[in-house]
Coordinates of C-alpha atoms and ligand atoms in Angstrom, one line a residue:
M1 CA -58.1 -94.8 31.4
A2 CA -56.7 -96.1 27.6
Y3 CA -54.6 -93.9 26.0
Q4 CA -55.7 -91.4 22.8
K5 CA -54.4 -89.7 20.1
V6 CA -54.2 -85.8 21.1
K7 CA -56.6 -83.9 19.2
G8 CA -55.5 -83.3 15.8
T9 CA -53.4 -85.3 15.1
F10 CA -54.2 -89.0 13.2
D11 CA -53.2 -92.6 13.2
L12 CA -52.2 -93.6 9.2
L13 CA -53.3 -97.0 9.2
A14 CA -52.3 -99.2 6.4
K15 CA -55.3 -98.1 4.3
D16 CA -54.4 -95.1 4.2
L17 CA -50.3 -95.1 4.8
Y18 CA -50.1 -96.6 0.8
K19 CA -51.9 -93.9 -0.9
F20 CA -49.9 -91.2 1.3
N21 CA -46.4 -93.4 0.0
L22 CA -48.2 -93.6 -3.9
L23 CA -48.5 -89.9 -3.6
N24 CA -45.1 -88.9 -2.0
D25 CA -43.2 -91.3 -4.9
L26 CA -45.1 -89.4 -7.4
F27 CA -44.1 -86.3 -5.6
R28 CA -40.7 -87.1 -5.8
H29 CA -41.0 -88.0 -9.3
F30 CA -42.2 -85.0 -10.2
L31 CA -39.5 -82.6 -8.1
D32 CA -36.9 -85.0 -10.5
L33 CA -38.8 -83.6 -13.8
Y34 CA -38.8 -79.9 -12.6
G35 CA -35.2 -79.9 -11.3
Y36 CA -36.0 -79.6 -7.6
S37 CA -34.3 -81.3 -4.7
E38 CA -35.1 -82.6 -1.9
I39 CA -33.6 -81.2 1.6
K40 CA -35.4 -82.0 4.8
T41 CA -34.9 -79.2 7.9
P42 CA -35.4 -80.0 11.9
V43 CA -38.7 -80.6 12.5
F44 CA -37.7 -77.5 15.0
E45 CA -35.9 -74.4 14.7
F46 CA -35.2 -71.5 17.4
T47 CA -39.2 -69.5 17.1
D48 CA -36.8 -66.7 15.2
V49 CA -36.9 -68.5 12.5
F50 CA -40.6 -68.1 12.5
K51 CA -41.6 -65.1 14.1
K52 CA -40.7 -62.3 12.5
D53 CA -41.2 -59.0 13.9
N54 CA -44.7 -57.3 12.9
D55 CA -46.4 -60.4 12.1
T56 CA -49.8 -60.5 12.2
S57 CA -50.5 -64.2 10.6
D58 CA -52.2 -66.3 12.5
M59 CA -49.9 -68.7 11.7
V60 CA -47.0 -67.0 14.1
T61 CA -49.0 -65.2 16.0
K62 CA -51.6 -67.9 18.1
E63 CA -50.7 -71.7 16.3
M64 CA -47.1 -72.3 16.8
Y65 CA -45.7 -74.6 20.1
T66 CA -43.8 -72.6 21.5
F67 CA -41.2 -74.7 24.0
S68 CA -38.1 -74.1 25.8
V69 CA -35.9 -77.1 28.1
N70 CA -34.9 -76.2 31.1
N71 CA -35.6 -72.4 30.7
K72 CA -32.6 -71.5 27.6
D73 CA -33.9 -71.0 24.7
S74 CA -37.5 -70.7 22.4
L75 CA -37.9 -73.1 20.5
T76 CA -40.8 -74.2 18.4
L77 CA -42.5 -76.6 16.4
R78 CA -42.3 -76.2 12.6
P79 CA -45.8 -74.7 11.3
E80 CA -44.6 -74.6 7.6
G81 CA -41.5 -75.1 5.4
T82 CA -40.3 -71.8 4.0
A83 CA -38.6 -70.3 6.9
G84 CA -36.7 -73.3 7.5
V85 CA -35.7 -74.4 4.4
I86 CA -34.8 -70.5 3.9
R87 CA -32.9 -70.6 7.1
S88 CA -30.9 -73.6 5.8
F89 CA -30.4 -71.9 3.1
I90 CA -29.0 -69.1 3.6
E91 CA -27.0 -70.9 6.6
N92 CA -25.5 -73.7 3.8
K93 CA -24.2 -70.2 1.8
M94 CA -26.5 -71.9 -0.5
Y95 CA -26.6 -68.6 -3.1
A96 CA -22.6 -68.4 -3.6
D97 CA -23.4 -72.0 -6.3
P98 CA -22.9 -70.0 -9.6
E99 CA -26.3 -72.2 -10.8
L100 CA -29.0 -69.9 -9.2
P101 CA -31.6 -70.4 -8.2
I102 CA -31.6 -73.2 -6.2
K103 CA -34.8 -75.6 -6.5
L104 CA -35.3 -77.6 -3.7
G105 CA -38.3 -79.7 -2.4
Y106 CA -39.7 -81.2 0.2
I107 CA -42.5 -83.3 2.3
E108 CA -42.8 -83.0 5.7
E109 CA -45.1 -82.9 9.2
M110 CA -45.9 -79.5 9.9
F111 CA -47.5 -78.1 13.6
R112 CA -50.1 -75.7 14.3
H113 CA -52.3 -75.4 16.8
E114 CA -55.6 -74.6 14.8
N115 CA -59.8 -75.6 16.1
A116 CA -59.1 -78.6 14.3
Q117 CA -61.9 -80.1 11.9
K118 CA -62.0 -82.3 8.3
G119 CA -58.3 -81.4 5.4
R120 CA -57.6 -78.8 9.2
Q121 CA -55.5 -81.0 11.4
R122 CA -52.3 -79.9 14.6
Q123 CA -50.1 -82.1 13.2
F124 CA -50.8 -82.7 9.3
T125 CA -48.1 -83.3 6.6
Q126 CA -46.9 -80.7 3.3
M127 CA -45.0 -80.8 -0.1
G128 CA -44.1 -78.6 -1.0
I129 CA -41.1 -76.4 -3.4
E130 CA -39.0 -73.4 -2.7
C131 CA -37.4 -71.6 -5.8
I132 CA -34.3 -69.3 -4.3
G133 CA -32.8 -66.9 -5.6
D134 CA -34.0 -65.5 -8.7
K135 CA -37.0 -64.0 -10.2
N136 CA -38.5 -63.8 -13.6
P137 CA -42.4 -64.7 -14.5
L138 CA -41.1 -67.8 -15.8
I139 CA -39.9 -69.4 -12.6
D140 CA -43.4 -68.0 -10.8
A141 CA -45.2 -69.9 -13.7
E142 CA -43.0 -73.4 -14.1
V143 CA -43.6 -73.5 -9.8
I144 CA -47.4 -73.3 -10.5
A145 CA -47.6 -75.7 -13.1
L146 CA -45.5 -77.9 -11.3
G147 CA -48.6 -78.2 -8.7
Y148 CA -51.0 -78.5 -11.3
F149 CA -50.0 -80.9 -13.4
F150 CA -48.4 -83.1 -10.0
L151 CA -52.6 -82.7 -9.2
K152 CA -53.6 -83.2 -12.9
T153 CA -51.9 -86.6 -12.9
I154 CA -52.8 -87.7 -9.3
G155 CA -56.3 -88.0 -11.0
L156 CA -57.4 -85.1 -9.4
N157 CA -60.3 -82.9 -12.1
D158 CA -62.0 -80.7 -9.7
L159 CA -59.4 -78.1 -9.4
K160 CA -59.3 -73.9 -10.3
V161 CA -56.4 -72.0 -9.8
L162 CA -56.4 -68.8 -8.5
I163 CA -53.8 -65.9 -8.8
N164 CA -53.5 -62.7 -7.8
S165 CA -50.4 -59.9 -7.5
L166 CA -49.5 -57.6 -5.1
G167 CA -47.9 -55.9 -6.2
D168 CA -44.1 -54.7 -5.1
N169 CA -43.1 -53.1 -1.4
D170 CA -43.9 -49.5 -3.1
S171 CA -47.5 -50.2 -4.4
R172 CA -47.7 -52.9 -1.3
L173 CA -47.5 -50.0 1.2
K174 CA -49.6 -47.2 -0.5
Y175 CA -52.9 -50.1 -1.4
K176 CA -52.0 -50.6 2.5
E177 CA -52.5 -47.3 3.9
E178 CA -55.6 -46.5 1.2
L179 CA -57.3 -50.1 3.1
I180 CA -56.5 -48.9 6.5
E181 CA -58.3 -45.4 5.6
Y182 CA -61.2 -47.2 4.1
F183 CA -62.2 -50.0 6.9
S184 CA -61.3 -47.3 9.3
Q185 CA -64.6 -46.1 8.6
Y186 CA -65.7 -50.1 9.3
K187 CA -64.0 -50.4 12.4
D188 CA -67.4 -51.4 14.4
E189 CA -68.3 -54.0 11.4
L190 CA -65.0 -55.7 11.0
C191 CA -65.0 -59.5 13.2
F192 CA -62.6 -59.6 16.3
D193 CA -59.4 -60.8 15.0
C194 CA -60.0 -58.0 11.3
Q195 CA -60.3 -55.8 13.6
N196 CA -56.6 -56.4 14.9
R197 CA -55.3 -56.6 11.6
L198 CA -56.9 -52.9 11.1
L199 CA -53.2 -51.1 10.7
K200 CA -50.5 -54.0 10.4
N201 CA -52.0 -55.9 8.0
P202 CA -55.7 -54.7 6.4
L203 CA -54.8 -57.0 2.9
R204 CA -55.9 -59.5 4.7
I205 CA -59.6 -58.4 5.5
L206 CA -60.1 -59.4 2.5
D207 CA -59.6 -62.4 2.3
C208 CA -60.7 -63.3 6.0
K209 CA -63.7 -65.5 6.2
N210 CA -65.9 -64.2 8.7
D211 CA -65.7 -60.2 6.9
A212 CA -65.3 -61.4 3.2
N213 CA -68.6 -61.5 2.3
K214 CA -69.6 -57.9 3.8
E215 CA -70.6 -55.2 1.3
F216 CA -68.3 -52.8 2.5
V217 CA -65.7 -56.0 2.2
K218 CA -66.0 -56.0 -1.7
N219 CA -66.2 -53.0 -2.4
A220 CA -62.9 -52.0 -0.8
P221 CA -60.9 -50.2 -3.2
K222 CA -58.2 -52.7 -5.4
M223 CA -55.0 -52.7 -5.8
K224 CA -53.0 -50.3 -9.1
L225 CA -49.6 -52.3 -9.4
S226 CA -46.9 -50.4 -10.6
K227 CA -46.5 -50.5 -14.1
E228 CA -43.4 -53.1 -13.5
S229 CA -45.1 -55.0 -11.4
E230 CA -48.4 -54.9 -13.7
E231 CA -45.4 -55.6 -16.7
Y232 CA -44.7 -58.1 -14.2
F233 CA -48.0 -60.4 -13.5
D234 CA -49.2 -60.3 -16.8
L235 CA -45.8 -62.3 -18.4
V236 CA -47.0 -64.7 -14.9
K237 CA -50.7 -65.1 -17.0
H238 CA -48.4 -65.5 -20.3
Y239 CA -46.2 -68.5 -19.6
L240 CA -49.2 -70.3 -17.2
D241 CA -51.1 -70.0 -20.8
V242 CA -48.4 -70.9 -23.0
L243 CA -48.1 -74.4 -20.3
N244 CA -51.7 -74.9 -20.5
V245 CA -52.4 -74.4 -16.8
P246 CA -56.1 -72.0 -16.6
Y247 CA -56.8 -70.1 -14.0
E248 CA -58.5 -67.3 -12.3
V249 CA -57.5 -63.8 -11.3
N250 CA -58.9 -63.4 -8.2
D251 CA -57.3 -59.6 -7.0
K252 CA -59.3 -61.1 -2.7
L253 CA -56.3 -63.6 -3.1
V254 CA -54.4 -62.2 -0.3
R255 CA -52.8 -65.7 1.7
G256 CA -52.9 -66.2 5.4
L257 CA -49.1 -65.1 5.7
D258 CA -47.4 -62.2 5.6
Y259 CA -43.8 -62.7 3.4
Y260 CA -45.4 -62.7 0.0
T261 CA -45.0 -60.6 -2.5
D262 CA -46.0 -60.2 -6.2
T263 CA -47.3 -63.3 -7.5
V264 CA -49.8 -65.7 -5.4
F265 CA -51.7 -68.4 -5.4
E266 CA -53.5 -71.2 -4.3
V267 CA -55.7 -74.1 -5.5
I268 CA -59.1 -74.9 -5.2
S269 CA -60.3 -77.7 -5.0
T270 CA -64.3 -77.1 -6.1
N271 CA -65.8 -80.9 -4.6
E272 CA -67.3 -80.5 -1.1
A273 CA -65.2 -83.1 0.3
N274 CA -63.1 -81.8 1.6
G275 CA -65.5 -79.5 3.1
A276 CA -64.6 -76.2 4.0
Q277 CA -61.2 -76.7 3.6
S278 CA -61.1 -76.7 -0.1
T279 CA -57.7 -75.3 -0.8
I280 CA -55.4 -78.4 -1.3
F281 CA -52.4 -76.3 -1.9
G282 CA -51.4 -72.0 -1.6
G283 CA -47.9 -70.0 -1.9
G284 CA -45.8 -67.0 -3.4
R285 CA -42.8 -65.2 -4.6
Y286 CA -41.3 -63.1 -1.3
D287 CA -38.9 -60.9 -2.5
N288 CA -38.1 -59.8 1.4
L289 CA -37.6 -62.8 3.3
I290 CA -34.7 -64.0 2.8
K291 CA -33.0 -60.8 3.0
E292 CA -34.5 -60.3 6.9
M293 CA -33.8 -64.1 8.2
G294 CA -30.3 -62.5 7.6
G295 CA -29.3 -63.4 3.6
P296 CA -28.7 -61.4 0.6
D297 CA -31.1 -59.2 -1.0
I298 CA -32.6 -62.1 -3.1
S299 CA -36.3 -63.6 -4.0
G300 CA -38.1 -66.7 -4.5
I301 CA -41.0 -68.5 -4.5
G302 CA -42.9 -71.8 -3.9
F303 CA -45.8 -73.7 -2.5
A304 CA -47.3 -76.3 -0.3
I305 CA -49.7 -78.7 -1.0
G306 CA -51.7 -80.2 2.5
V307 CA -51.2 -84.0 1.8
E308 CA -54.2 -84.3 4.5
R309 CA -56.0 -83.2 2.9
L310 CA -55.7 -84.1 -0.8
I311 CA -56.3 -87.5 0.2
I312 CA -59.6 -86.9 0.9
L313 CA -60.2 -85.2 -2.2
A314 CA -58.5 -88.0 -4.5
D315 CA -60.5 -90.2 -2.4
A316 CA -63.5 -88.7 -3.8
E317 CA -62.3 -88.4 -6.4
N318 CA -62.4 -92.8 -6.3
V319 CA -58.0 -91.8 -7.7
F320 CA -57.0 -94.4 -5.4
D321 CA -58.8 -97.6 -6.8
E322 CA -57.0 -99.2 -9.6
Y323 CA -54.3 -99.1 -6.1
K324 CA -55.4 -101.0 -4.4
K325 CA -53.4 -103.8 -1.9
E326 CA -53.1 -107.0 -3.4
I327 CA -50.6 -109.7 -3.7
D328 CA -49.3 -112.0 -6.3
C329 CA -49.8 -115.1 -5.4
Y330 CA -51.3 -117.2 -2.5
V331 CA -48.9 -119.9 -1.2
I332 CA -53.1 -122.3 -0.4
N333 CA -51.4 -125.5 2.4
L334 CA -52.9 -128.1 2.9
Y335 CA -50.5 -130.5 4.0
E336 CA -49.6 -130.7 7.1
N337 CA -45.7 -130.1 6.8
P338 CA -44.9 -127.1 5.3
D339 CA -41.8 -128.0 4.9
Y340 CA -42.1 -127.6 0.7
A341 CA -44.8 -124.7 0.3
L342 CA -42.5 -122.1 2.5
E343 CA -39.7 -123.2 0.2
V344 CA -42.4 -122.1 -3.5
L345 CA -43.3 -119.1 -0.7
E346 CA -39.4 -118.0 -1.0
D347 CA -38.9 -119.2 -5.4
L348 CA -41.9 -116.9 -5.7
R349 CA -40.5 -113.4 -3.2
N350 CA -36.6 -114.1 -5.0
N351 CA -38.4 -113.3 -8.6
S352 CA -39.9 -110.5 -7.0
Y353 CA -43.9 -111.9 -7.4
K354 CA -45.5 -110.4 -3.9
A355 CA -46.6 -113.7 -2.2
E356 CA -48.4 -115.2 1.4
M357 CA -49.1 -118.3 2.6
D358 CA -51.4 -119.4 5.2
Y359 CA -49.5 -120.5 8.2
Y360 CA -52.0 -122.9 9.9
S361 CA -52.5 -125.4 7.1
R362 CA -56.8 -124.1 7.5
S363 CA -59.1 -125.8 5.8
L364 CA -59.5 -124.8 1.3
K365 CA -62.4 -122.6 1.8
A366 CA -60.7 -120.9 5.1
Q367 CA -57.9 -120.2 3.1
F368 CA -59.0 -118.9 -0.4
K369 CA -61.5 -116.9 1.6
S370 CA -58.0 -115.4 2.9
S371 CA -56.0 -115.2 -1.1
D372 CA -59.4 -112.8 -2.1
R373 CA -59.3 -110.8 0.9
K374 CA -55.7 -110.2 -0.5
N375 CA -56.9 -109.7 -3.7
A376 CA -54.3 -112.9 -4.7
R377 CA -53.6 -112.8 -8.9
F378 CA -53.0 -116.5 -8.6
V379 CA -53.4 -119.3 -6.1
L380 CA -51.4 -122.0 -5.4
I381 CA -52.6 -124.9 -3.8
I382 CA -49.7 -127.6 -2.1
G383 CA -51.3 -130.5 -0.8
E384 CA -50.3 -134.3 -0.3
D385 CA -50.2 -134.8 -4.3
E386 CA -48.2 -132.1 -4.9
V387 CA -45.7 -132.0 -2.0
N388 CA -45.2 -136.2 -3.4
S389 CA -45.0 -135.2 -7.1
N390 CA -43.4 -131.7 -7.0
T391 CA -45.7 -130.2 -8.9
I392 CA -48.5 -126.8 -7.4
T393 CA -51.2 -126.5 -8.6
L394 CA -51.9 -123.6 -10.0
K395 CA -55.3 -121.1 -9.7
D396 CA -55.6 -117.6 -12.2
S397 CA -57.7 -115.8 -10.2
L398 CA -58.8 -114.0 -13.2
T399 CA -59.9 -116.2 -16.3
K400 CA -59.9 -119.4 -13.4
A401 CA -58.1 -121.4 -15.6
Q402 CA -56.1 -123.9 -13.3
E403 CA -53.5 -126.5 -14.4
T404 CA -50.8 -128.7 -12.3
I405 CA -47.5 -127.6 -13.0
K406 CA -44.1 -129.0 -12.6
H407 CA -41.9 -127.2 -9.4
E408 CA -39.6 -125.5 -11.4
E409 CA -41.5 -124.5 -14.2
L410 CA -43.0 -122.2 -12.2
I411 CA -41.9 -118.8 -12.1
D412 CA -42.0 -119.8 -16.1
R413 CA -45.3 -119.9 -15.8
L414 CA -46.9 -117.2 -13.9
D415 CA -44.5 -115.1 -16.1
Q416 CA -45.8 -116.2 -19.5
L417 CA -49.3 -116.1 -17.6
L418 CA -49.0 -112.2 -16.9
E419 CA -47.1 -111.4 -20.5
D420 CA -50.2 -113.5 -22.8
Y421 CA -52.6 -111.0 -20.3
Y422 CA -50.8 -107.6 -20.8
E423 CA -50.2 -108.3 -24.6
Ligands
HAM1 P1 -50.5 -72.1 3.7 O1 -51.2 -72.0 3.5 O2 -50.4 -71.9 5.0 O3 -48.5 -71.9 3.0 O4 -50.4 -74.3 3.7 C1 -49.9 -74.5 2.9 C2 -51.6 -75.9 3.1 O5 -50.8 -76.9 3.8 C3 -52.2 -75.7 3.0 O6 -53.3 -75.3 1.7 C4 -53.3 -77.2 3.0 O7 -53.3 -77.5 2.3 C5 -52.4 -77.0 4.2 N1 -52.8 -76.9 5.4 C6 -52.7 -75.6 6.1 N2 -52.9 -75.9 7.5 C7 -53.3 -77.2 7.8 C8 -54.1 -78.0 9.0 N3 -54.0 -76.9 10.1 N4 -54.2 -79.2 8.3 C9 -54.4 -79.4 6.9 N5 -53.8 -79.1 6.3 C10 -53.3 -77.7 5.8 C11 -47.3 -72.4 3.7 O8 -47.2 -73.4 4.7 C12 -46.4 -71.4 3.0 N6 -44.9 -72.4 3.6 C13 -46.3 -72.1 1.4 C14 -45.5 -71.8 0.4 C15 -44.1 -72.0 0.1 N7 -44.9 -70.7 0.2 C16 -43.8 -70.6 -0.9 N8 -43.2 -71.5 -0.3

């Protein structure tokens, strides 16, 4: 039987890998612009890093790849980036840095045992940031802005930023009780998952895929923010306005993970290419997580972007068209001895021209076809005459102009042609 990849995993082939690399480069550029340093944490951690007491999220309760080797410690492939980064922040005592907040970014593979479908994988990649050690609405707005402007710079248009406040611990606790009381009347009408969530995390019912559109869910009581949380949220909105980040307040936005407090946000796509998986990135503030994990009582905020979803959308908006893989020069060798062509090829590469040649001295037509397929800007033709006179016949694929030049003039001539073209 032929080997097959595991369901929910994907090979990244050349036709997509360059997109992935372009996005990685651009994201790293944004990390740099906003003062973030990259961090790499292990692919697996002790299970407790991700699994906290009373956690009700699907990710922790149903989707983790947990294993142990030789019946030793329970280990888990990371399902998300935040918990591992916080573990590292605490273990490496980064909180002692006089320059808080610490701003960390990552591009890492994550693993969740979910129902695999378009835009929902079991191994996927997140680009994320965590800004740890300070709580200030300026930071919340800046974190959202970083993600939003990154997506805009890629060239995505059909975006919507949704924000909400889950309030501070006290107001959320009160709201939870209110919701438990309210939803208990409708318990039988809730989906199986929400019946289980009812007592532990009734907020999740508000944005449950199955229940959110039911009338009684739409009419559920709204969260009453404390004065402090309300002022905080107002300032986040104000700074988003100053930064020119358009947003919509959505009081049903709760987010799937349990650790959020105050500001939460998602960026969704209104383009249909992503199917049901319209959330490109999500994140929020976490006031309790660092302390819960054994660190000091400080707050953090972050987000993570799903890279594979991003590629589906960017493809639908044709943003990669201008980055199609191409080479600068294709050397057509018609002479039986390839030595001269090989020297020319090396010359090109030594001068930073991306170059390839035909290895088999095929017919002129076949070699021209290859150079077309590879989108070569210049075609260099080498036959018996060129070898004997130490020349090269150079064809510009864009202008179709053709000329024969001396070998030693080649690089200067190519530089000149490009300079003229870009002027
Ligand atoms: P999350 O909402 O679970 O948040 O995931 C963030 C993003 O990862 C999603 O919006 C989506 O684009 C992508 N994603 C999630 N699951 C999958 C999947 N199965 N297949 C493909 N893409 C997926 C977090 O993970 C938080 N750690 C974000 C965060 C950082 N909050 C604070 N700091």
